[in-house]
Amino acid sequence: MSVKVEASHDGIPHNKVMAMGLILALVSLYIAVAGAFAGYDYLAFFGGIAAVGALIWGNSTIKKLCSYGIGTGVPSAGMLAFGSGVIAMLFAAKLAVISPFLVPIAGLVIALIVGLVLGWISNSVLNMKIPVMTRSIAELAAVGSVALMGLTVVATGHVSFSEITAFNIDILGITVSFYDVSYIGAGIIAVSFMLGAIALQHPFNACLGPGEKQDRTNMLAIECGFLSMIVMAVISFAFVSLVAAWISLVIGLIGWFVSYKKYFALSKRDAAAWLDAKPFSDAEE
Amino acid sequence: MSAIAAKPAGNAGAFQPVASVIAIILAVIFIGVAYLLGNTGILSGGAMAPMMTLVGIIVGAALIAFGVHFVPVGGAPAAMGQSPGIATGVAMLATGAGLAGLFGGAWAASLGFGVALAGGAIGGGLMMAITCLMVNISYVYGMGIPAASGKVAKDPITGDSQAEYKSQGTEGHGLPFISYVGGVIGGLFGGLGGTLIYIQLLNFYNASFAAVGIVGEDAPVLAVGLAGIFAIGMFLVIAVLSAYNITGTIEGPHDPKFKRFPRAIVAAICASGICGLVALLVVAVL
């Protein structure tokens, strides 16, 4: 077993952070999906809130996993999370033919299954012998899947496979589908993939060290989530109605600004104290 | 805890017989599920097409996992000239080589299977060759250090003695010839494996789209996007699992850690089995 290096004593235990992040993410996703189901895309911005919720959860998981020396750095965990998350998320999106309300929960469950297999491989076959490995990788895959669903909702207003693979335009009452300018066909999913993966791995990677504090790391996760949301909101001008895109963009900007200010204040709080040292004074004085 | 607490986890090099056998059995089950789904018509193309696609994906993943072990990775110590290799993590470097190869192979996909695979392998190898060259230029002319391996007394290819050039208190530095060659071989394998996964998925999606009602002149573009994102996702999963196997730094094929590659191949076979199966299910007839 590898040596555990504790980064900080958490004020809020991991399970509580996980529950809060998960509930925030799922509730927001369902609000957004319900909006899309009812025919309004004004609620697409809730996808960004879902991504933020998932990132808070994932950030806590990465912190727990990487407090053991895994030897490959924190960023690899973010890449693994989204690599497995994108596969689970796209399969869950396919299940929207049964019901769009199945997608968020199916994405979570499929990602957990894929993540459990990957975690078991890392721990047993690769002999990592880290007690939290299997659970953490399963959680990370779920985080990747949910965060990606959230960013997808911000960009396109939908989570169903038929909507994210086709750009539908009504011409004289006939719906024409264009596949090459869709969310997947145009490769925009790669943008959300990298935005999410970096937002997931960056906060703990940036804050780790002796002075790491849970609230500051979490605030950076929130900030990174809103930063990703801003980019997806800009992309969403191509897919959703103008009003919905503006709502997403403004909420993303406000969320980012507030969390950035808070993160800045917390960084100042945790910074090492500095002394106003004076130059050498003459011995005669 | 990237570089500070980069301790080798687990027992180095120990092969896990029981877990490995279970992993192989799991992979066989995934292939069997693909066969059954094809047989019952949930996946289009008959019983054999989904199964052969999944087998191709697994072979590609095994090639990636093997190739990653050739790539010389030094991490933060390499940036300070205290260990040989390229100053970044395994996952990042393998992904760079693999994606460069993937783009090369994707560009050549319309020219036939063999040309695409060759294009992918050369793309990955070329990316690694350029990276290794630039790394050595910055080591030699920027940091003023000669390339020296800390793991072997003589370079296995050139036969040059290493100890005279190695600074005291370091693990070696720069990128010795063997590491350079290893990097290029790793790039070739990574690009080849990534392209194989991409082409298998692309052909399967192109063949299946009609069955799920995606038709039109631009449907092949969607197949490219879908196969591309799945190939990238799977590449990252395999690269990170291989990085976990290496735990930190590796100099190249002469490094003792290189002998751990069988574990990574078993892991890649099982991981790509489940990821590939889910990727195939995306075009299932529901």
Coordinates of C-alpha atoms in Angstrom, one line a residue:
Chain A
M1 CA 0.0 0.0 0.0
S2 CA 1.3 3.4 -0.8
V3 CA 1.8 6.1 1.7
K4 CA -1.0 8.5 2.3
V5 CA -0.2 12.2 2.3
E6 CA -3.0 14.2 3.8
A7 CA -3.4 17.5 2.1
S8 CA -5.7 19.1 4.6
H9 CA -8.2 18.3 7.3
D10 CA -11.6 18.7 5.6
G11 CA -14.2 20.8 7.3
I12 CA -16.9 18.9 5.4
P13 CA -16.5 15.1 5.0
H14 CA -16.2 13.7 1.5
N15 CA -19.5 11.8 1.6
K16 CA -21.4 15.0 2.4
V17 CA -19.7 17.0 -0.4
M18 CA -20.5 14.1 -2.7
A19 CA -24.1 14.1 -1.7
M20 CA -24.4 17.8 -2.1
G21 CA -22.7 17.9 -5.5
L22 CA -24.7 14.9 -6.8
I23 CA -28.1 16.3 -5.7
L24 CA -27.3 19.8 -7.1
A25 CA -26.1 18.2 -10.4
L26 CA -29.1 15.8 -10.8
V27 CA -31.8 18.3 -9.8
S28 CA -30.4 20.9 -12.1
L29 CA -30.1 18.5 -15.0
Y30 CA -33.7 17.4 -14.5
I31 CA -34.9 21.0 -14.5
A32 CA -33.0 21.6 -17.8
V33 CA -34.4 18.3 -19.3
A34 CA -37.9 19.1 -18.2
G35 CA -37.5 22.5 -19.8
A36 CA -36.4 20.9 -23.1
F37 CA -39.2 18.4 -22.8
A38 CA -41.8 21.2 -22.4
G39 CA -40.4 22.9 -25.5
Y40 CA -38.5 25.8 -23.8
D41 CA -34.8 26.1 -23.9
Y42 CA -34.6 29.0 -21.4
L43 CA -33.7 26.6 -18.7
A44 CA -30.6 25.4 -20.5
F45 CA -28.4 27.4 -18.1
F46 CA -29.3 24.8 -15.4
G47 CA -26.8 22.5 -17.2
G48 CA -24.0 24.8 -16.2
I49 CA -25.2 24.6 -12.5
A50 CA -25.2 20.8 -12.9
A51 CA -21.7 20.9 -14.2
V52 CA -20.6 23.0 -11.3
G53 CA -22.3 20.6 -8.8
A54 CA -20.5 17.6 -10.5
L55 CA -17.2 19.4 -10.4
I56 CA -17.4 20.1 -6.7
W57 CA -18.1 16.4 -6.1
G58 CA -15.3 15.4 -8.5
N59 CA -12.9 17.8 -7.0
S60 CA -13.4 16.3 -3.5
T61 CA -12.9 12.8 -5.0
I62 CA -9.7 13.8 -6.8
K63 CA -8.4 15.2 -3.5
K64 CA -9.2 12.0 -1.7
L65 CA -7.6 9.8 -4.5
C66 CA -4.5 12.0 -5.0
S67 CA -3.7 12.2 -1.3
Y68 CA -2.2 8.8 -2.0
G69 CA 0.9 9.0 -4.2
I70 CA -0.5 7.7 -7.5
G71 CA 2.7 8.7 -9.2
T72 CA 1.2 10.1 -12.4
G73 CA 0.0 13.5 -11.2
V74 CA -3.5 14.9 -10.7
P75 CA -4.3 15.8 -14.3
S76 CA -4.4 12.1 -15.4
A77 CA -7.3 11.6 -13.0
G78 CA -9.3 14.3 -14.8
M79 CA -8.5 12.8 -18.2
L80 CA -9.5 9.3 -17.1
A81 CA -12.8 10.7 -15.7
F82 CA -13.8 12.4 -18.9
G83 CA -12.4 9.6 -21.1
S84 CA -14.8 7.1 -19.5
G85 CA -17.5 9.7 -18.9
V86 CA -17.9 10.7 -22.5
I87 CA -18.5 7.0 -23.5
A88 CA -21.1 6.6 -20.7
M89 CA -22.7 9.9 -21.5
L90 CA -23.2 9.2 -25.2
F91 CA -24.7 5.8 -24.5
A92 CA -27.1 7.4 -22.0
A93 CA -28.1 10.0 -24.5
K94 CA -29.1 7.2 -26.8
L95 CA -31.6 6.0 -24.2
A96 CA -33.5 9.2 -24.7
V97 CA -35.6 7.3 -27.3
I98 CA -37.3 5.6 -24.3
S99 CA -37.6 8.8 -22.3
P100 CA -35.5 12.0 -22.0
F101 CA -35.9 11.8 -18.2
L102 CA -34.0 8.5 -18.2
V103 CA -30.8 10.1 -19.6
P104 CA -29.3 11.8 -16.5
I105 CA -29.8 8.9 -14.1
A106 CA -28.8 6.4 -16.9
G107 CA -25.6 8.4 -17.5
L108 CA -24.8 8.2 -13.8
V109 CA -25.4 4.5 -13.5
I110 CA -23.6 3.5 -16.7
A111 CA -20.6 5.7 -15.8
L112 CA -20.5 4.1 -12.3
I113 CA -20.5 0.6 -13.9
V114 CA -17.7 1.5 -16.4
G115 CA -15.8 3.3 -13.7
L116 CA -16.1 0.3 -11.3
V117 CA -14.5 -2.0 -13.9
L118 CA -11.7 0.6 -14.6
G119 CA -11.1 1.1 -10.9
W120 CA -11.0 -2.6 -10.2
I121 CA -8.5 -2.9 -13.1
S122 CA -6.3 -0.2 -11.7
N123 CA -6.4 -1.6 -8.2
S124 CA -6.1 -5.3 -8.8
V125 CA -4.6 -5.9 -12.3
L126 CA -2.2 -3.0 -12.1
N127 CA -1.7 -3.7 -8.4
M128 CA -2.0 0.0 -7.2
K129 CA -3.3 -1.2 -3.8
I130 CA -4.9 2.1 -2.9
P131 CA -7.9 1.5 -0.7
V132 CA -10.1 4.3 -2.2
M133 CA -9.0 3.5 -5.9
T134 CA -12.0 1.5 -7.1
R135 CA -14.6 3.8 -5.5
S136 CA -12.8 7.0 -6.6
I137 CA -12.4 6.0 -10.3
A138 CA -16.1 5.0 -10.3
E139 CA -17.0 8.3 -8.8
L140 CA -14.8 10.2 -11.3
A141 CA -16.4 8.4 -14.3
A142 CA -19.8 9.4 -13.0
V143 CA -18.6 13.0 -12.5
G144 CA -17.2 13.1 -16.0
S145 CA -20.5 11.8 -17.4
V146 CA -22.7 14.2 -15.4
A147 CA -20.5 17.3 -16.0
L148 CA -20.4 16.5 -19.7
M149 CA -24.2 16.2 -19.8
G150 CA -24.4 19.5 -18.1
L151 CA -22.1 21.3 -20.6
T152 CA -24.0 19.6 -23.4
V153 CA -27.3 21.0 -22.1
V154 CA -25.9 24.5 -21.9
A155 CA -24.6 24.3 -25.5
T156 CA -27.6 22.5 -27.2
G157 CA -30.5 22.6 -24.7
H158 CA -30.9 18.9 -25.1
V159 CA -29.4 15.6 -23.9
S160 CA -30.9 13.2 -26.3
F161 CA -28.8 11.5 -28.9
S162 CA -31.1 12.5 -31.8
E163 CA -30.8 16.2 -30.9
I164 CA -27.1 16.3 -30.3
T165 CA -26.3 14.4 -33.5
A166 CA -28.5 16.5 -35.8
F167 CA -29.2 20.2 -36.3
N168 CA -32.9 20.4 -37.1
I169 CA -34.3 23.3 -39.1
D170 CA -38.0 23.6 -40.0
I171 CA -38.3 24.6 -43.7
L172 CA -41.9 25.1 -44.8
G173 CA -43.2 22.7 -42.2
I174 CA -40.7 20.0 -43.0
T175 CA -37.9 19.3 -40.5
V176 CA -34.6 19.0 -42.2
S177 CA -31.7 17.4 -40.3
F178 CA -28.1 18.5 -40.8
Y179 CA -25.6 16.1 -39.2
D180 CA -22.4 17.8 -40.1
V181 CA -23.2 21.0 -38.1
S182 CA -24.4 19.2 -35.1
Y183 CA -22.9 19.1 -31.6
I184 CA -21.1 15.8 -32.3
G185 CA -20.8 16.1 -36.1
A186 CA -19.0 19.4 -35.8
G187 CA -16.8 18.1 -33.0
I188 CA -18.0 20.6 -30.4
I189 CA -18.2 17.8 -27.9
A190 CA -14.4 17.7 -28.0
V191 CA -14.4 21.3 -26.7
S192 CA -16.7 20.5 -23.8
F193 CA -14.7 17.4 -23.2
M194 CA -11.4 19.3 -22.7
L195 CA -13.2 22.2 -20.8
G196 CA -14.7 19.8 -18.4
A197 CA -11.5 17.7 -17.9
I198 CA -9.4 20.8 -17.2
A199 CA -12.0 22.2 -14.9
L200 CA -12.0 18.9 -13.0
Q201 CA -8.3 18.4 -12.6
H202 CA -7.2 22.0 -12.2
P203 CA -8.5 23.1 -8.8
F204 CA -6.8 20.5 -6.6
N205 CA -3.7 20.6 -8.9
A206 CA -3.5 24.3 -8.3
C207 CA -4.2 24.4 -4.6
L208 CA -2.4 21.2 -3.4
G209 CA 0.4 21.6 -1.0
P210 CA 0.8 22.3 2.7
G211 CA -1.6 25.3 2.7
E212 CA -4.4 23.6 0.9
K213 CA -7.9 24.5 2.3
Q214 CA -11.1 22.8 1.4
D215 CA -13.2 25.9 0.9
R216 CA -10.6 27.6 -1.3
T217 CA -10.2 24.5 -3.5
N218 CA -13.9 24.1 -3.8
M219 CA -14.3 27.8 -4.7
L220 CA -11.7 27.3 -7.5
A221 CA -13.7 24.3 -8.7
I222 CA -16.9 26.5 -8.9
E223 CA -15.0 29.2 -10.7
C224 CA -13.6 26.7 -13.3
G225 CA -17.1 25.3 -13.7
F226 CA -18.6 28.7 -14.5
L227 CA -15.6 29.5 -16.8
S228 CA -16.4 26.4 -18.8
M229 CA -20.1 27.4 -18.8
I230 CA -19.2 30.8 -20.4
V231 CA -17.5 29.1 -23.3
M232 CA -20.4 26.7 -23.8
A233 CA -22.9 29.6 -23.5
V234 CA -21.0 31.4 -26.4
I235 CA -21.2 28.1 -28.4
S236 CA -24.9 27.8 -27.6
F237 CA -25.7 30.8 -29.8
A238 CA -25.5 28.4 -32.7
F239 CA -27.9 25.9 -31.3
V240 CA -30.5 27.4 -28.9
S241 CA -32.7 30.5 -29.1
L242 CA -31.1 33.9 -28.7
V243 CA -32.7 34.6 -25.4
A244 CA -31.7 31.3 -23.9
A245 CA -28.1 31.8 -25.0
W246 CA -28.0 35.2 -23.5
I247 CA -29.4 33.9 -20.2
S248 CA -26.7 31.2 -20.1
L249 CA -24.0 33.7 -20.9
V250 CA -25.1 36.3 -18.3
I251 CA -25.5 33.7 -15.6
G252 CA -22.1 32.1 -16.4
L253 CA -20.4 35.5 -16.3
I254 CA -22.1 36.5 -13.0
G255 CA -21.3 33.1 -11.5
W256 CA -17.7 33.3 -12.6
F257 CA -17.2 36.9 -11.4
V258 CA -18.7 36.2 -7.9
S259 CA -16.7 32.9 -7.5
Y260 CA -13.5 34.6 -8.8
K261 CA -13.8 37.4 -6.3
K262 CA -14.5 34.9 -3.5
Y263 CA -11.5 32.7 -4.6
F264 CA -9.3 35.8 -4.7
A265 CA -10.3 36.7 -1.2
L266 CA -9.7 33.2 0.1
S267 CA -6.3 33.1 -1.6
K268 CA -5.4 36.3 0.2
R269 CA -6.6 34.9 3.5
D270 CA -4.5 31.8 3.0
A271 CA -1.4 33.5 1.7
A272 CA 1.7 33.4 3.9
A273 CA 2.0 36.5 6.0
W274 CA 4.6 39.0 4.8
L275 CA 6.6 41.5 6.9
D276 CA 7.2 45.1 5.8
A277 CA 11.0 44.7 6.2
K278 CA 13.1 47.8 6.2
P279 CA 16.5 48.2 4.7
F280 CA 19.5 47.8 6.9
S281 CA 19.8 50.8 9.2
D282 CA 23.1 52.5 10.1
A283 CA 24.7 51.4 13.3
E284 CA 25.1 55.0 14.4
E285 CA 21.4 55.7 14.6
Chain B
M1 CA 0.6 15.3 -5.6
S2 CA 2.3 15.3 -9.0
A3 CA 6.0 15.3 -8.5
I4 CA 6.3 15.9 -4.8
A5 CA 4.8 12.7 -3.6
A6 CA 5.4 10.6 -6.7
K7 CA 6.1 7.4 -4.9
P8 CA 5.9 4.1 -6.7
A9 CA 2.6 2.5 -5.5
G10 CA 2.1 -1.2 -5.2
N11 CA 4.9 -3.8 -5.7
A12 CA 6.9 -2.9 -8.7
G13 CA 6.5 -5.3 -11.6
A14 CA 4.5 -8.0 -9.8
F15 CA 2.1 -9.7 -12.2
Q16 CA -1.3 -10.5 -10.6
P17 CA -2.2 -13.9 -12.0
V18 CA -5.7 -14.2 -10.5
A19 CA -6.8 -10.7 -11.3
S20 CA -5.3 -10.9 -14.8
V21 CA -7.2 -14.1 -15.5
I22 CA -10.5 -12.5 -14.3
A23 CA -9.8 -9.5 -16.5
I24 CA -9.2 -11.6 -19.6
I25 CA -12.4 -13.6 -18.8
L26 CA -14.3 -10.3 -18.5
A27 CA -12.9 -9.2 -21.9
V28 CA -14.1 -12.5 -23.4
I29 CA -17.5 -11.9 -21.9
F30 CA -17.7 -8.4 -23.4
I31 CA -16.8 -9.9 -26.8
G32 CA -19.4 -12.6 -26.3
V33 CA -22.0 -9.9 -25.5
A34 CA -21.2 -8.1 -28.7
Y35 CA -21.7 -11.3 -30.6
L36 CA -25.0 -12.0 -28.9
L37 CA -26.2 -8.4 -29.5
G38 CA -25.2 -8.7 -33.2
N39 CA -26.9 -12.1 -33.4
T40 CA -30.2 -10.8 -32.0
G41 CA -30.2 -7.8 -34.3
I42 CA -29.8 -5.1 -31.7
L43 CA -26.5 -4.2 -33.2
S44 CA -26.7 -4.2 -37.0
G45 CA -24.3 -5.9 -39.4
G46 CA -25.0 -9.5 -38.3
A47 CA -23.3 -11.5 -35.6
M48 CA -19.8 -11.2 -36.7
A49 CA -19.5 -7.5 -37.5
P50 CA -19.9 -6.1 -33.9
M51 CA -17.7 -8.9 -32.6
M52 CA -14.9 -8.2 -35.1
T53 CA -15.1 -4.4 -34.5
L54 CA -14.7 -5.0 -30.7
V55 CA -11.8 -7.3 -31.3
G56 CA -10.2 -4.7 -33.5
I57 CA -10.7 -2.1 -30.7
I58 CA -9.1 -4.4 -28.1
V59 CA -6.1 -5.1 -30.4
G60 CA -5.7 -1.3 -30.8
A61 CA -5.9 -0.7 -27.1
A62 CA -3.3 -3.4 -26.4
L63 CA -1.0 -1.7 -29.0
I64 CA -1.5 1.7 -27.2
A65 CA -0.7 0.2 -23.8
F66 CA 2.4 -1.5 -25.1
G67 CA 3.6 1.7 -26.9
V68 CA 3.1 3.9 -23.9
H69 CA 5.9 1.9 -22.1
F70 CA 8.4 2.9 -24.8
V71 CA 7.9 6.7 -24.3
P72 CA 10.6 8.3 -22.1
V73 CA 8.9 10.3 -19.4
G74 CA 10.8 12.4 -16.8
G75 CA 8.2 14.6 -15.2
A76 CA 9.3 17.5 -13.0
P77 CA 12.7 16.1 -12.2
A78 CA 13.5 16.0 -15.9
A79 CA 12.6 19.7 -16.1
M80 CA 15.3 20.3 -13.5
G81 CA 17.8 18.1 -15.3
Q82 CA 17.8 15.4 -12.6
S83 CA 16.4 12.5 -14.6
P84 CA 16.3 11.5 -18.2
G85 CA 13.1 11.8 -20.3
I86 CA 10.7 14.4 -21.5
A87 CA 9.5 16.8 -18.7
T88 CA 5.8 15.9 -18.6
G89 CA 3.5 13.1 -17.5
V90 CA 2.9 9.8 -19.2
A91 CA -0.8 10.5 -19.9
M92 CA -0.1 13.8 -21.6
L93 CA 2.8 12.6 -23.7
A94 CA 1.0 9.4 -24.8
T95 CA -2.1 11.4 -25.6
G96 CA -0.1 13.9 -27.7
A97 CA 1.6 11.1 -29.7
G98 CA -1.7 9.1 -30.0
L99 CA -3.8 12.1 -31.1
A100 CA -1.2 13.2 -33.6
G101 CA -1.3 9.7 -35.0
L102 CA -5.1 9.6 -34.9
F103 CA -5.4 12.8 -36.9
G104 CA -2.9 11.4 -39.5
G105 CA -4.8 8.2 -39.7
A106 CA -8.2 10.0 -39.9
W107 CA -6.9 12.1 -42.8
A108 CA -5.9 8.9 -44.6
A109 CA -9.0 6.9 -43.7
S110 CA -10.5 7.3 -47.2
L111 CA -7.3 5.9 -48.8
G112 CA -7.8 2.4 -47.4
F113 CA -7.2 0.4 -44.3
G114 CA -3.4 -0.2 -44.7
V115 CA -2.6 3.4 -45.7
A116 CA -4.6 4.8 -42.8
L117 CA -2.8 2.6 -40.3
A118 CA 0.5 3.5 -41.8
G119 CA -0.4 7.2 -41.7
G120 CA -1.5 6.9 -38.1
A121 CA 1.7 5.2 -37.0
I122 CA 3.9 7.6 -38.9
G123 CA 2.0 10.6 -37.5
G124 CA 2.5 9.4 -33.9
G125 CA 6.2 8.5 -34.5
L126 CA 6.8 11.8 -36.2
M127 CA 5.3 13.7 -33.3
M128 CA 7.5 11.8 -30.8
A129 CA 10.6 12.3 -33.0
I130 CA 10.1 16.1 -33.1
T131 CA 9.4 16.2 -29.4
C132 CA 12.5 14.2 -28.5
L133 CA 14.6 16.3 -30.8
M134 CA 13.4 19.6 -29.4
V135 CA 13.8 18.3 -25.8
N136 CA 17.4 17.3 -26.5
I137 CA 18.1 20.7 -28.1
S138 CA 16.7 22.5 -25.0
Y139 CA 18.6 20.1 -22.7
V140 CA 22.0 20.4 -24.5
Y141 CA 22.0 24.0 -25.6
G142 CA 19.6 25.5 -23.1
M143 CA 20.5 23.8 -19.9
G144 CA 24.1 22.8 -20.9
I145 CA 23.8 19.1 -19.9
P146 CA 24.9 16.1 -21.9
A147 CA 22.4 13.2 -22.3
A148 CA 23.1 10.4 -19.9
S149 CA 21.1 7.4 -18.8
G150 CA 21.0 6.5 -15.1
K151 CA 19.6 3.0 -15.5
V152 CA 22.3 1.3 -17.7
A153 CA 26.1 1.5 -17.9
K154 CA 26.2 1.4 -21.7
D155 CA 23.6 2.6 -24.2
P156 CA 22.1 -0.7 -25.6
I157 CA 22.2 0.6 -29.2
T158 CA 25.3 2.7 -29.5
G159 CA 27.3 1.1 -26.8
D160 CA 28.4 4.4 -25.5
S161 CA 29.4 4.5 -21.8
Q162 CA 27.0 6.6 -19.7
A163 CA 28.6 7.0 -16.2
E164 CA 31.2 9.6 -17.2
Y165 CA 28.5 12.1 -18.3
K166 CA 26.1 11.5 -15.4
S167 CA 26.1 14.3 -12.8
Q168 CA 26.4 13.2 -9.2
G169 CA 23.2 12.9 -7.2
T170 CA 21.0 12.7 -10.3
E171 CA 19.3 9.8 -12.1
G172 CA 20.9 10.9 -15.3
H173 CA 19.6 13.7 -17.6
G174 CA 18.8 14.6 -21.1
L175 CA 17.5 12.1 -23.6
P176 CA 20.0 9.3 -24.4
F177 CA 19.9 7.7 -27.8
I178 CA 18.1 4.6 -26.6
S179 CA 15.4 6.8 -25.0
Y180 CA 15.0 8.7 -28.3
V181 CA 14.6 5.6 -30.3
G182 CA 12.2 4.2 -27.7
G183 CA 10.1 7.4 -27.9
V184 CA 9.7 7.1 -31.7
I185 CA 8.8 3.4 -31.4
G186 CA 6.2 4.3 -28.7
G187 CA 4.8 7.0 -31.0
L188 CA 4.5 4.5 -33.8
F189 CA 2.6 2.0 -31.6
G190 CA 0.4 4.6 -30.1
G191 CA -0.6 6.1 -33.4
L192 CA -1.2 2.7 -34.9
G193 CA -3.4 1.6 -32.0
G194 CA -5.4 4.9 -31.9
T195 CA -6.0 4.8 -35.6
L196 CA -7.0 1.1 -35.5
I197 CA -9.7 2.0 -32.8
Y198 CA -10.9 5.0 -34.9
I199 CA -11.1 3.1 -38.2
Q200 CA -13.0 0.1 -36.6
L201 CA -15.5 2.5 -35.0
L202 CA -15.8 4.6 -38.2
N203 CA -16.5 1.6 -40.4
F204 CA -19.0 0.2 -37.9
Y205 CA -20.9 3.5 -37.5
N206 CA -21.0 4.0 -41.3
A207 CA -22.5 0.6 -41.7
S208 CA -25.0 0.9 -38.9
F209 CA -26.4 4.4 -39.4
A210 CA -29.0 3.4 -41.9
A211 CA -30.4 0.9 -39.3
V212 CA -31.0 3.7 -36.8
G213 CA -32.5 6.1 -39.3
I214 CA -29.5 8.4 -39.7
V215 CA -29.3 8.9 -43.5
G216 CA -28.2 11.7 -45.7
E217 CA -25.2 13.0 -47.5
D218 CA -23.6 14.3 -44.4
A219 CA -24.2 11.2 -42.2
P220 CA -20.5 10.1 -42.8
V221 CA -19.4 13.4 -41.2
L222 CA -21.4 12.5 -38.1
A223 CA -19.7 9.0 -38.1
V224 CA -16.3 10.8 -38.2
G225 CA -17.2 13.0 -35.2
L226 CA -18.7 10.1 -33.2
A227 CA -15.8 7.7 -33.9
G228 CA -13.3 10.5 -33.2
I229 CA -14.6 11.4 -29.7
F230 CA -14.9 7.7 -28.8
A231 CA -11.3 7.1 -30.0
I232 CA -10.1 10.0 -28.0
G233 CA -12.0 8.9 -24.9
M234 CA -10.7 5.4 -25.1
F235 CA -7.2 6.6 -25.8
L236 CA -7.2 8.7 -22.7
V237 CA -8.5 5.8 -20.6
I238 CA -5.8 3.4 -21.9
A239 CA -3.0 6.0 -21.6
V240 CA -3.9 6.8 -18.0
L241 CA -4.2 3.1 -17.0
S242 CA -0.7 2.6 -18.6
A243 CA 0.6 5.6 -16.7
Y244 CA -0.7 4.1 -13.4
N245 CA 1.2 0.9 -14.4
I246 CA 4.4 2.9 -14.9
T247 CA 3.9 5.1 -11.8
G248 CA 5.8 8.2 -12.6
T249 CA 8.9 8.2 -14.7
I250 CA 10.4 5.7 -17.3
E251 CA 13.5 6.1 -19.4
G252 CA 12.5 3.9 -22.3
P253 CA 12.8 0.2 -23.3
H254 CA 16.0 -0.3 -21.2
D255 CA 14.3 0.9 -18.0
P256 CA 13.5 -2.0 -15.6
K257 CA 9.9 -0.6 -15.4
F258 CA 9.5 -1.5 -19.0
K259 CA 9.1 -5.2 -17.9
R260 CA 5.7 -4.3 -16.4
F261 CA 4.1 -4.0 -19.8
P262 CA 2.2 -7.3 -19.6
R263 CA 0.0 -5.9 -16.8
A264 CA -0.9 -2.9 -18.8
I265 CA -1.8 -4.9 -21.8
V266 CA -4.2 -7.1 -19.7
A267 CA -5.7 -3.9 -18.2
A268 CA -6.1 -2.3 -21.6
I269 CA -7.8 -5.5 -23.0
C270 CA -10.4 -5.4 -20.2
A271 CA -10.9 -1.7 -20.2
S272 CA -11.3 -1.3 -23.9
G273 CA -13.6 -4.3 -23.9
I274 CA -16.2 -2.5 -21.7
C275 CA -15.6 0.9 -23.3
G276 CA -15.8 -0.5 -26.8
L277 CA -19.0 -2.4 -26.0
V278 CA -20.7 0.8 -24.8
A279 CA -19.4 2.6 -27.8
L280 CA -21.0 0.1 -30.1
L281 CA -24.2 0.3 -28.2
V282 CA -24.6 3.9 -29.1
V283 CA -25.9 2.8 -32.5
A284 CA -28.0 0.0 -31.1
V285 CA -31.5 -0.3 -32.5
L286 CA -33.7 0.6 -29.5

